[in-house]
C-alpha cells in the first residue's frame, strides 16, 4: 500500500476479520509471505557491502555521455559533439538543477550530482547560462524569454534543457499528454526562429 492512507486499509482489514468477511488464517498466510521476503533479505544480507562511489559516479557519467544526443531543427543538423571553441549558451534551469528521477517514492538520496553547467565549467568550456524558465513550474516571465532569445542570438550553439517539473508527473496519477510545459514550448519555438 502506498504511504499516506492514514491507516484506511488497515482499518478495513481489521473490520473484515472482526466481521468474519476475512478468515484470520488467510490474513496470517499473507503476512507470512511478506515476512519471508523481509527475513530472507535480513538473513542473507552481507555485513560488509562496499561501494566505490567515485567509480560508480564515473560509470554513470560515461553512460550518460554515450547516450546524449543533440539535434538541430532538421534531422541533418546533428549537433554533437559541440566544439570547445564554440560559444554555447545553456538555456533552462535544468542545466543548473538537473531533474534525474521521477516523482513520489522514486526519489533517492544520491551521493553526487553534477549538473551539465558545472561539468562544462570544470572542462573549461565557454558556456553562458540563462535560466529561461522555472524547473519547478510551467512559468516564464517575459524578461526571462527576452534574455534567452538575446543569448541565443549571440551564440554559435544553443542547448535547451527542457523537461518536466516534479508536479507534472508522479506515481499517484497518469499524465494526460506527452507535452512539455507550455512555457518551454514557447521558448523552444522562439529560440528556433533565432538560430
Tab-separated table of C-alpha atoms in Angstrom:
chain	number	residue	atom	x	y	z
A	1	UNK	CA	0.000	0.000	0.000
A	2	UNK	CA	1.210	3.484	-0.795
A	3	UNK	CA	2.074	5.619	2.225
A	4	UNK	CA	-0.246	8.396	3.226
A	5	UNK	CA	-3.508	6.452	3.537
A	6	UNK	CA	-3.766	7.218	7.257
A	7	UNK	CA	-4.354	3.539	8.016
A	8	UNK	CA	-7.514	3.355	5.866
A	9	UNK	CA	-6.908	-0.165	4.535
A	10	UNK	CA	-5.539	-1.417	7.856
A	11	UNK	CA	-8.881	-0.491	9.462
A	12	UNK	CA	-10.749	-2.247	6.638
A	13	UNK	CA	-8.718	-5.444	7.148
A	14	UNK	CA	-9.302	-5.425	10.914
A	15	UNK	CA	-13.002	-4.836	10.359
A	16	UNK	CA	-13.171	-7.645	7.779
A	17	UNK	CA	-11.568	-10.098	10.238
A	18	UNK	CA	-13.853	-8.953	13.076
A	19	UNK	CA	-16.964	-9.250	10.827
A	20	UNK	CA	-15.938	-12.692	9.597
A	21	UNK	CA	-15.599	-11.469	5.997
A	22	UNK	CA	-11.873	-12.375	6.019
A	23	UNK	CA	-10.599	-15.538	7.675
A	24	UNK	CA	-7.742	-14.827	10.068
A	25	UNK	CA	-5.816	-17.824	8.677
A	26	UNK	CA	-5.814	-16.261	5.186
A	27	UNK	CA	-4.529	-12.999	6.653
A	28	UNK	CA	-1.831	-14.908	8.575
A	29	UNK	CA	-0.662	-16.681	5.377
A	30	UNK	CA	-0.488	-13.364	3.530
A	31	UNK	CA	1.500	-11.718	6.325
A	32	UNK	CA	3.790	-14.756	6.498
A	33	UNK	CA	4.612	-14.451	2.756
A	34	UNK	CA	5.581	-10.809	3.242
A	35	UNK	CA	7.683	-11.588	6.328
A	36	UNK	CA	9.516	-14.400	4.472
A	37	UNK	CA	10.739	-11.851	1.950
A	38	UNK	CA	11.795	-9.443	4.704
A	39	UNK	CA	13.592	-12.136	6.721
A	40	UNK	CA	15.210	-13.603	3.616
A	41	UNK	CA	16.790	-10.237	2.979
A	42	UNK	CA	17.962	-9.690	6.548
A	43	UNK	CA	19.238	-13.292	6.921
A	44	UNK	CA	21.244	-13.149	3.678
A	45	UNK	CA	22.480	-9.602	3.836
A	46	UNK	CA	26.226	-9.269	3.609
A	47	UNK	CA	27.627	-7.434	6.607
A	48	UNK	CA	30.277	-5.544	4.677
A	49	UNK	CA	28.833	-4.095	1.488
A	50	UNK	CA	31.430	-1.810	-0.027
A	51	UNK	CA	30.585	0.783	-2.641
A	52	UNK	CA	33.143	2.541	-4.783
A	53	UNK	CA	31.134	5.726	-5.161
A	54	UNK	CA	33.719	7.524	-7.288
A	55	UNK	CA	33.956	4.599	-9.706
A	56	UNK	CA	30.148	4.297	-9.851
A	57	UNK	CA	29.775	8.040	-10.453
A	58	UNK	CA	32.306	7.905	-13.290
A	59	UNK	CA	30.487	4.920	-14.821
A	60	UNK	CA	27.181	6.815	-14.659
A	61	UNK	CA	28.775	9.878	-16.293
A	62	UNK	CA	30.301	7.701	-19.040
A	63	UNK	CA	26.937	6.050	-19.742
A	64	UNK	CA	25.200	9.443	-19.910
A	65	UNK	CA	27.866	10.774	-22.275
A	66	UNK	CA	27.310	7.863	-24.642
A	67	UNK	CA	23.533	8.378	-24.550
A	68	UNK	CA	23.340	12.154	-25.005
A	69	UNK	CA	22.229	13.321	-28.441
A	70	UNK	CA	21.599	16.887	-29.522
A	71	UNK	CA	19.513	17.512	-32.598
A	72	UNK	CA	19.037	20.664	-34.598
A	73	UNK	CA	15.888	21.908	-36.301
A	74	UNK	CA	16.380	19.444	-39.154
A	75	UNK	CA	17.410	15.817	-38.983
A	76	UNK	CA	20.693	16.558	-40.761
A	77	UNK	CA	21.611	19.135	-38.087
A	78	UNK	CA	23.124	16.662	-35.650
A	79	UNK	CA	24.993	18.968	-33.279
A	80	UNK	CA	27.186	16.701	-31.199
A	81	UNK	CA	29.854	16.857	-30.215
A	82	UNK	CA	29.920	20.570	-29.509
A	83	UNK	CA	33.308	22.063	-30.228
A	84	UNK	CA	35.302	23.605	-27.409
A	85	UNK	CA	35.833	26.861	-29.333
A	86	UNK	CA	32.099	27.375	-29.934
A	87	UNK	CA	30.200	29.985	-27.953
A	88	UNK	CA	27.482	27.889	-26.367
A	89	UNK	CA	24.507	29.008	-24.315
A	90	UNK	CA	22.680	26.646	-21.959
A	91	UNK	CA	19.049	27.663	-21.509
A	92	UNK	CA	16.768	26.206	-18.859
A	93	UNK	CA	17.085	25.797	-15.128
A	94	UNK	CA	17.608	22.044	-15.542
A	95	UNK	CA	21.134	22.850	-16.776
A	96	UNK	CA	21.892	24.069	-13.260
A	97	UNK	CA	19.441	21.953	-11.244
A	98	UNK	CA	19.074	18.618	-13.042
A	99	UNK	CA	15.957	16.549	-12.592
A	100	UNK	CA	17.080	12.966	-12.905
A	101	UNK	CA	14.388	10.994	-11.101
A	102	UNK	CA	10.638	10.742	-11.213
A	103	UNK	CA	8.100	11.865	-8.670
A	104	UNK	CA	6.986	10.287	-5.418
A	105	UNK	CA	8.795	7.307	-3.928
A	106	UNK	CA	11.255	7.106	-6.830
A	107	UNK	CA	13.232	9.862	-5.122
A	108	UNK	CA	16.554	8.610	-3.825
A	109	UNK	CA	19.347	10.162	-1.823
A	110	UNK	CA	22.229	10.473	-4.234
A	111	UNK	CA	25.872	10.553	-3.311
A	112	UNK	CA	26.883	13.015	-6.007
A	113	UNK	CA	25.045	15.037	-8.630
A	114	UNK	CA	26.931	17.185	-11.097
A	115	UNK	CA	24.933	19.482	-13.349
A	116	UNK	CA	25.633	19.967	-17.049
A	117	UNK	CA	26.592	23.565	-16.320
A	118	UNK	CA	29.019	22.541	-13.578
A	119	UNK	CA	30.554	19.917	-15.877
A	120	UNK	CA	31.033	22.459	-18.676
A	121	UNK	CA	32.762	24.865	-16.292
A	122	UNK	CA	35.010	22.076	-14.944
A	123	UNK	CA	36.012	21.205	-18.509
A	124	UNK	CA	36.862	24.828	-19.298
A	125	UNK	CA	34.109	25.318	-21.856
A	126	UNK	CA	32.902	28.829	-22.623
A	127	UNK	CA	29.272	28.262	-21.714
A	128	UNK	CA	26.821	31.022	-20.912
A	129	UNK	CA	23.862	30.103	-18.725
A	130	UNK	CA	20.390	31.643	-18.923
A	131	UNK	CA	17.591	30.418	-16.651
A	132	UNK	CA	14.891	30.797	-19.297
A	133	UNK	CA	12.141	29.092	-17.310
A	134	UNK	CA	11.491	27.557	-13.916
A	135	UNK	CA	12.395	23.934	-13.316
A	136	UNK	CA	9.588	23.712	-10.771
A	137	UNK	CA	6.572	25.200	-12.555
A	138	UNK	CA	5.219	25.980	-16.010
A	139	UNK	CA	6.331	29.595	-15.643
A	140	UNK	CA	8.487	32.014	-17.548
A	141	UNK	CA	8.491	35.796	-17.381
A	142	UNK	CA	8.723	37.976	-20.482
A	143	UNK	CA	12.114	39.173	-19.218
A	144	UNK	CA	13.372	35.572	-18.950
A	145	UNK	CA	12.206	34.873	-22.510
A	146	UNK	CA	13.891	38.056	-23.745
A	147	UNK	CA	17.190	37.164	-22.014
A	148	UNK	CA	17.100	33.659	-23.504
A	149	UNK	CA	16.478	34.969	-27.013
A	150	UNK	CA	19.239	37.573	-26.724
A	151	UNK	CA	21.704	34.946	-25.507
A	152	UNK	CA	20.679	32.584	-28.319
A	153	UNK	CA	21.180	35.310	-30.919
A	154	UNK	CA	24.798	35.764	-29.820
A	155	UNK	CA	25.695	32.068	-29.601
A	156	UNK	CA	27.126	29.547	-32.035
A	157	UNK	CA	25.058	26.800	-30.430
A	158	UNK	CA	22.137	26.673	-28.016
A	159	UNK	CA	21.323	23.775	-25.720
A	160	UNK	CA	17.872	23.965	-24.162
A	161	UNK	CA	17.466	21.859	-21.039
A	162	UNK	CA	13.772	21.068	-21.273
A	163	UNK	CA	11.941	18.655	-19.039
A	164	UNK	CA	9.110	18.135	-16.633
A	165	UNK	CA	8.742	19.677	-13.198
A	166	UNK	CA	8.001	17.267	-10.334
A	167	UNK	CA	4.391	18.456	-10.268
A	168	UNK	CA	3.800	17.163	-13.818
A	169	UNK	CA	4.290	13.508	-13.005
A	170	UNK	CA	4.079	11.136	-10.104
A	171	UNK	CA	3.205	7.575	-9.300
A	172	UNK	CA	-0.196	8.651	-7.973
A	173	UNK	CA	-1.710	9.765	-11.282
A	174	UNK	CA	-1.303	9.451	-15.027
A	175	UNK	CA	-0.290	12.242	-17.363
A	176	UNK	CA	-2.842	13.343	-19.943
A	177	UNK	CA	-0.258	14.012	-22.662
A	178	UNK	CA	3.439	13.832	-23.525
A	179	UNK	CA	3.625	17.611	-23.955
A	180	UNK	CA	6.343	19.707	-22.381
A	181	UNK	CA	5.196	22.622	-20.237
A	182	UNK	CA	3.750	25.437	-22.366
A	183	UNK	CA	6.429	27.946	-21.377
A	184	UNK	CA	9.169	25.579	-22.567
A	185	UNK	CA	7.459	25.026	-25.923
A	186	UNK	CA	7.146	28.796	-26.294
A	187	UNK	CA	10.851	29.295	-25.522
A	188	UNK	CA	11.946	26.497	-27.874
A	189	UNK	CA	9.918	27.984	-30.736
A	190	UNK	CA	11.285	31.484	-30.079
A	191	UNK	CA	14.904	30.274	-29.977
A	192	UNK	CA	14.430	28.092	-33.070
A	193	UNK	CA	13.382	31.178	-35.042
A	194	UNK	CA	16.610	32.945	-33.994
A	195	UNK	CA	19.012	30.073	-34.559
